[in-house]
mmCIF file of C-alpha atoms in Angstrom:
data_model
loop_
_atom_site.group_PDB
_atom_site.id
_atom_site.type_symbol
_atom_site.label_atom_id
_atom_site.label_comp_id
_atom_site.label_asym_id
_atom_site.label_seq_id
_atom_site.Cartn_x
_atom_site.Cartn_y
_atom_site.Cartn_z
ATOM 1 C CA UNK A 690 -107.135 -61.436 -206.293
ATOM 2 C CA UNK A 691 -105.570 -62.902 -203.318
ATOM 3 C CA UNK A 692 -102.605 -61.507 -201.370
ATOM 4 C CA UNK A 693 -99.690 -63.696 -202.640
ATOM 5 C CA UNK A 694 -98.894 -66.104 -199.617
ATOM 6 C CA UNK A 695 -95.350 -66.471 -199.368
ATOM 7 C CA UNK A 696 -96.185 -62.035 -198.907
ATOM 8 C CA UNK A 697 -98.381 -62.978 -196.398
ATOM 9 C CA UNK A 698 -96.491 -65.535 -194.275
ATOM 10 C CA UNK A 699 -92.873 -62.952 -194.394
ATOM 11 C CA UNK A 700 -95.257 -60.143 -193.180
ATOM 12 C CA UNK A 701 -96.793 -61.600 -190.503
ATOM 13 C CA UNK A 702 -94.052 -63.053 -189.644
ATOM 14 C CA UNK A 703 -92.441 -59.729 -189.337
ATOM 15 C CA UNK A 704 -95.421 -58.203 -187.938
ATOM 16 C CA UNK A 705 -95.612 -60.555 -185.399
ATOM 17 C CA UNK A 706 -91.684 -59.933 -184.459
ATOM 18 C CA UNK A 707 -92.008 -56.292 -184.317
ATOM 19 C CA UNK A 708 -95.160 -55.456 -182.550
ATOM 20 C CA UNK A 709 -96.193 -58.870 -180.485
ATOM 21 C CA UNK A 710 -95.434 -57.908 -176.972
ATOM 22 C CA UNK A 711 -95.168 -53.682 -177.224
ATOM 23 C CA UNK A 712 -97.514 -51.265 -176.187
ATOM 24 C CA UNK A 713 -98.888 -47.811 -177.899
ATOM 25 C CA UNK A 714 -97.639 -45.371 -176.363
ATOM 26 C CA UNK A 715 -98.112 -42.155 -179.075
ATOM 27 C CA UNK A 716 -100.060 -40.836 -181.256
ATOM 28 C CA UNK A 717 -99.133 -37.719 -183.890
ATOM 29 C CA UNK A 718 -101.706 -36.285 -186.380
ATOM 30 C CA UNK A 719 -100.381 -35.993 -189.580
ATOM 31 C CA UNK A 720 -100.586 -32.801 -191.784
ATOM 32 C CA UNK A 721 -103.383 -34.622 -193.779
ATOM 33 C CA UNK A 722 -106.617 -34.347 -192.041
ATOM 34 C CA UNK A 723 -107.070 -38.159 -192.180
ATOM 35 C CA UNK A 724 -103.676 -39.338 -191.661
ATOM 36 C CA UNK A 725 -102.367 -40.844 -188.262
ATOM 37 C CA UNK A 726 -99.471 -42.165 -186.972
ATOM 38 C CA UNK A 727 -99.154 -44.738 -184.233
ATOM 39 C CA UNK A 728 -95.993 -45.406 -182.073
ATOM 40 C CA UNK A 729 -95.589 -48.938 -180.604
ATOM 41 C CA UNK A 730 -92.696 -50.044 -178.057
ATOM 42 C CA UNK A 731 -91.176 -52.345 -176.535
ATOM 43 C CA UNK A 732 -90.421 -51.540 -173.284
ATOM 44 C CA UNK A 733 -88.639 -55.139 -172.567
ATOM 45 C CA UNK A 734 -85.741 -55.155 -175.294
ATOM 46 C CA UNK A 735 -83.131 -52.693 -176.486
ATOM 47 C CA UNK A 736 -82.692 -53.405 -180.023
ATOM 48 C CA UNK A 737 -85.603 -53.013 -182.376
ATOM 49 C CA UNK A 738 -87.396 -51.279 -179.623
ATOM 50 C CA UNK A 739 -89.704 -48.436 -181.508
ATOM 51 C CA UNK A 740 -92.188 -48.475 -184.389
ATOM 52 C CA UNK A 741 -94.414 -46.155 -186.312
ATOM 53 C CA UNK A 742 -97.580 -47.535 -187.653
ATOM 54 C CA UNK A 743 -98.705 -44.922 -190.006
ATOM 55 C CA UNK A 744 -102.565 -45.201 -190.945
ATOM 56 C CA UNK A 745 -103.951 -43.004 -194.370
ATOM 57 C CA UNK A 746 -106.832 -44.543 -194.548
ATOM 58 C CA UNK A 747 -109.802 -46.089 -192.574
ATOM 59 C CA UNK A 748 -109.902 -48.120 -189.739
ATOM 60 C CA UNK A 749 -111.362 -48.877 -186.331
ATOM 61 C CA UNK A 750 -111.009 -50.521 -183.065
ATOM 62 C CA UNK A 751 -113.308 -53.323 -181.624
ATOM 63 C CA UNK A 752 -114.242 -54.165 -178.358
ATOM 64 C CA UNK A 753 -114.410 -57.973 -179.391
ATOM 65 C CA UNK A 754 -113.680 -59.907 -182.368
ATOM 66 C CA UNK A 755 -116.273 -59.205 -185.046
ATOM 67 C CA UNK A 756 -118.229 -61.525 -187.211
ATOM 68 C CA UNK A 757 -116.550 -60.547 -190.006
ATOM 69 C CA UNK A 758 -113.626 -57.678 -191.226
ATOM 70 C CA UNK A 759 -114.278 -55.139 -193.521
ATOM 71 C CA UNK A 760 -112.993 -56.019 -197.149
ATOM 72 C CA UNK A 761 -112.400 -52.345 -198.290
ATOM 73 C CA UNK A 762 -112.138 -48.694 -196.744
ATOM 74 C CA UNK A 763 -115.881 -48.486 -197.183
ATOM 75 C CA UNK A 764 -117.214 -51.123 -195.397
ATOM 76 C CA UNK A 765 -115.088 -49.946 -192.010
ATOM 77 C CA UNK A 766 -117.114 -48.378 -189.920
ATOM 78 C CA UNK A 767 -117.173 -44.493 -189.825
ATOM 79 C CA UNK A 768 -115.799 -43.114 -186.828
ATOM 80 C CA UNK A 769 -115.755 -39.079 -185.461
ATOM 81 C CA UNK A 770 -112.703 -37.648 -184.545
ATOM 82 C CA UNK A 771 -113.970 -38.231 -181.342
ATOM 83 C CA UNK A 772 -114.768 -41.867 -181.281
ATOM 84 C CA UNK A 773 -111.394 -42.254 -182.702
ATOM 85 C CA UNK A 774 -110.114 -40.385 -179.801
ATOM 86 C CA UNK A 775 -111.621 -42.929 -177.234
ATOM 87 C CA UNK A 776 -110.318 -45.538 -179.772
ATOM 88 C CA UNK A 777 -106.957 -44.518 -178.892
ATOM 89 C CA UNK A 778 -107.572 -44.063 -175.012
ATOM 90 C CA UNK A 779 -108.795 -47.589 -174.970
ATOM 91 C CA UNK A 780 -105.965 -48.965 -176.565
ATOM 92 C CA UNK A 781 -103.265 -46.917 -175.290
ATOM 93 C CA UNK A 782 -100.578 -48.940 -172.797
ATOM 94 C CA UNK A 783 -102.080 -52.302 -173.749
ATOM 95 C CA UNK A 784 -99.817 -54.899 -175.567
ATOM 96 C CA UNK A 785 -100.205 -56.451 -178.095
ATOM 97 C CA UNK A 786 -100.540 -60.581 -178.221
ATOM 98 C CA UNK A 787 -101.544 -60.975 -181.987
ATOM 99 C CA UNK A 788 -100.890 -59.750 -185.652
ATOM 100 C CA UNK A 789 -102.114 -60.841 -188.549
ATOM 101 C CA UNK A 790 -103.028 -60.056 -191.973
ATOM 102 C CA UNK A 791 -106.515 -60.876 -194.088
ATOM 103 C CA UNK A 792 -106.558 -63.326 -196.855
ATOM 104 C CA UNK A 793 -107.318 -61.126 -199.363
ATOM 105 C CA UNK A 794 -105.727 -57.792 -199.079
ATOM 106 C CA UNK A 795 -102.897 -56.801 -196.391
ATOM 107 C CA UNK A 796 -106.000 -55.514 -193.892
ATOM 108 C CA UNK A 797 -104.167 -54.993 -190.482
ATOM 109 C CA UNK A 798 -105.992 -57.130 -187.774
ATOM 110 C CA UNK A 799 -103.783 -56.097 -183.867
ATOM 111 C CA UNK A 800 -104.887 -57.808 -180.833
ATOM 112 C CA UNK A 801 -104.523 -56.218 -177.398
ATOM 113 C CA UNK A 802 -104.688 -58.247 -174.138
ATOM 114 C CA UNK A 803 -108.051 -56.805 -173.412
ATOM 115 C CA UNK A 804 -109.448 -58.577 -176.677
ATOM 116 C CA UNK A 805 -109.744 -54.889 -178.257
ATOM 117 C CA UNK A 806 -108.869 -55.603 -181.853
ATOM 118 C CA UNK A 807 -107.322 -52.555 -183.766
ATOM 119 C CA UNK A 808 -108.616 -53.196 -187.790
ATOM 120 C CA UNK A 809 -106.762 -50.646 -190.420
ATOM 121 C CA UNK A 810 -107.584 -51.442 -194.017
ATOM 122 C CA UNK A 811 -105.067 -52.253 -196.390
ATOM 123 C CA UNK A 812 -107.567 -52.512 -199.846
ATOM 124 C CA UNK A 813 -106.972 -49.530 -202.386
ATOM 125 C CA UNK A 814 -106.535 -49.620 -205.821
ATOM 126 C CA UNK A 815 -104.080 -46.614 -206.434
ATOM 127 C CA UNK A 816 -102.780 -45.929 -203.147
ATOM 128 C CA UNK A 817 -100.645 -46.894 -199.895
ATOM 129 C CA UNK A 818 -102.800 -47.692 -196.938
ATOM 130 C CA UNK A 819 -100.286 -48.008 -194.350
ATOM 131 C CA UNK A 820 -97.057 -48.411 -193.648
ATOM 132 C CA UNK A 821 -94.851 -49.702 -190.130
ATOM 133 C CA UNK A 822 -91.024 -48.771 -189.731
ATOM 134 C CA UNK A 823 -88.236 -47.971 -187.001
ATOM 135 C CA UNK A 824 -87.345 -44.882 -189.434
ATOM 136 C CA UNK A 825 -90.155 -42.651 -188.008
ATOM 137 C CA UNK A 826 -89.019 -43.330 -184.403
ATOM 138 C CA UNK A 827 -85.387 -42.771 -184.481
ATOM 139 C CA UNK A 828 -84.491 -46.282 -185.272
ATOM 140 C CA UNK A 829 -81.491 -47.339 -188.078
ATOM 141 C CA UNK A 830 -84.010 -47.752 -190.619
ATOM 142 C CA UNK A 831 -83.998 -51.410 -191.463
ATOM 143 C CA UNK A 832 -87.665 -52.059 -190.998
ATOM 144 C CA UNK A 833 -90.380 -50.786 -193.603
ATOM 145 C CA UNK A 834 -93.985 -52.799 -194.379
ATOM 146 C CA UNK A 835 -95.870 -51.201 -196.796
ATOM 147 C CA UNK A 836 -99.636 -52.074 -197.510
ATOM 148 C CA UNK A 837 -99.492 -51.150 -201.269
ATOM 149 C CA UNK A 838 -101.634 -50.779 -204.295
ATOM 150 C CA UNK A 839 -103.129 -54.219 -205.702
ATOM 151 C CA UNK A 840 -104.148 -55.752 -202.363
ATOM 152 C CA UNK A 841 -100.115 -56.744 -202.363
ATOM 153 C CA UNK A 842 -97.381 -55.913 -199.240
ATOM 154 C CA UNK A 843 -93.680 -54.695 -199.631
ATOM 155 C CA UNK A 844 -91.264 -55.695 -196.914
ATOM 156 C CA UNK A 845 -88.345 -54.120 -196.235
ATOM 157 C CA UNK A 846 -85.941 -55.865 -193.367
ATOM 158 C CA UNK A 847 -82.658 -56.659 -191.972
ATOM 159 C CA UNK A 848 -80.520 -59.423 -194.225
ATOM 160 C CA UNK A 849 -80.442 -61.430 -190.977
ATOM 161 C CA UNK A 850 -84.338 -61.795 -190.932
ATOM 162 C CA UNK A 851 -85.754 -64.655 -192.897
#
């Protein structure tokens, strides 16, 4: 199966309008032991400023671009709570020049300015991967992308995006 297209290009073109440009800035462990949520802003607007990238399920940072992504939660490499600790460090205060999604399922593929490449997989049969909204950080709620079930993506924006 192949991530429907016209999915694809709204996303990313979503993605790229919400997170192209802000920085990560905080980090809050969820209540489930592999659960993580991201926050992302924009120091350089008002409106639209905050985001919440939440993560349930596995992913990794690169120094470089690889070869080749992961195609499911498997295949990403296993990191300690540690390494995903320095994963953070090394990312934190960077922005972000690049978004995109994978052909095939909504895999998360953000490039920093340093050429560090965060990679959260979006490939599970029965359940959410991850999810980016303003509703975690205090925002008026317009803004939900949802990696779901079926290697598919659900957007949820403002009537005045298209």
């Amino acid at each position: 199966m192949v991530l429907k297209i016209e999915n694809r290009r709204f996303a990313e073109k979503a993605l790229t309008y919400l997170l192209v440009g802000s920085q990560m800035d905080g980090i809050k462990f969820e209540s489930e032991v592999s659960a993580i949520s991201l926050t992302f802003t924009h120091y350089d607007r008002r409106e639209d400023d905050a985001f919440v990238l939440t993560i349930e399920t596995a992913w990794t940072v690169y120094d470089k671009e690889p070869y080749s992504y992961p195609s499911s939660e498997e295949e990403v490499p296993s990191n300690t709570e540690e390494q995903h600790f320095k994963h953070i460090w090394d990312i934190k205060r960077q922005k972000i020049v690049n978004v995109q999604l994978s052909d095939v399922s909504p895999h998360l593929i953000i490039s920093f300015e340093s050429g560090n490449i965060l990679f959260v997989n979006g490939h599970d049969p029965n359940y959410e991967c991850w999810q980016l909204g303003d509703h975690f950080a205090g925002g008026n709620n317009e803004w939900l992308l949802v990696a779901v079930p079926g290697d598919d993506i659900a957007v949820g924006s403002p009537q005045h995006f298209q």
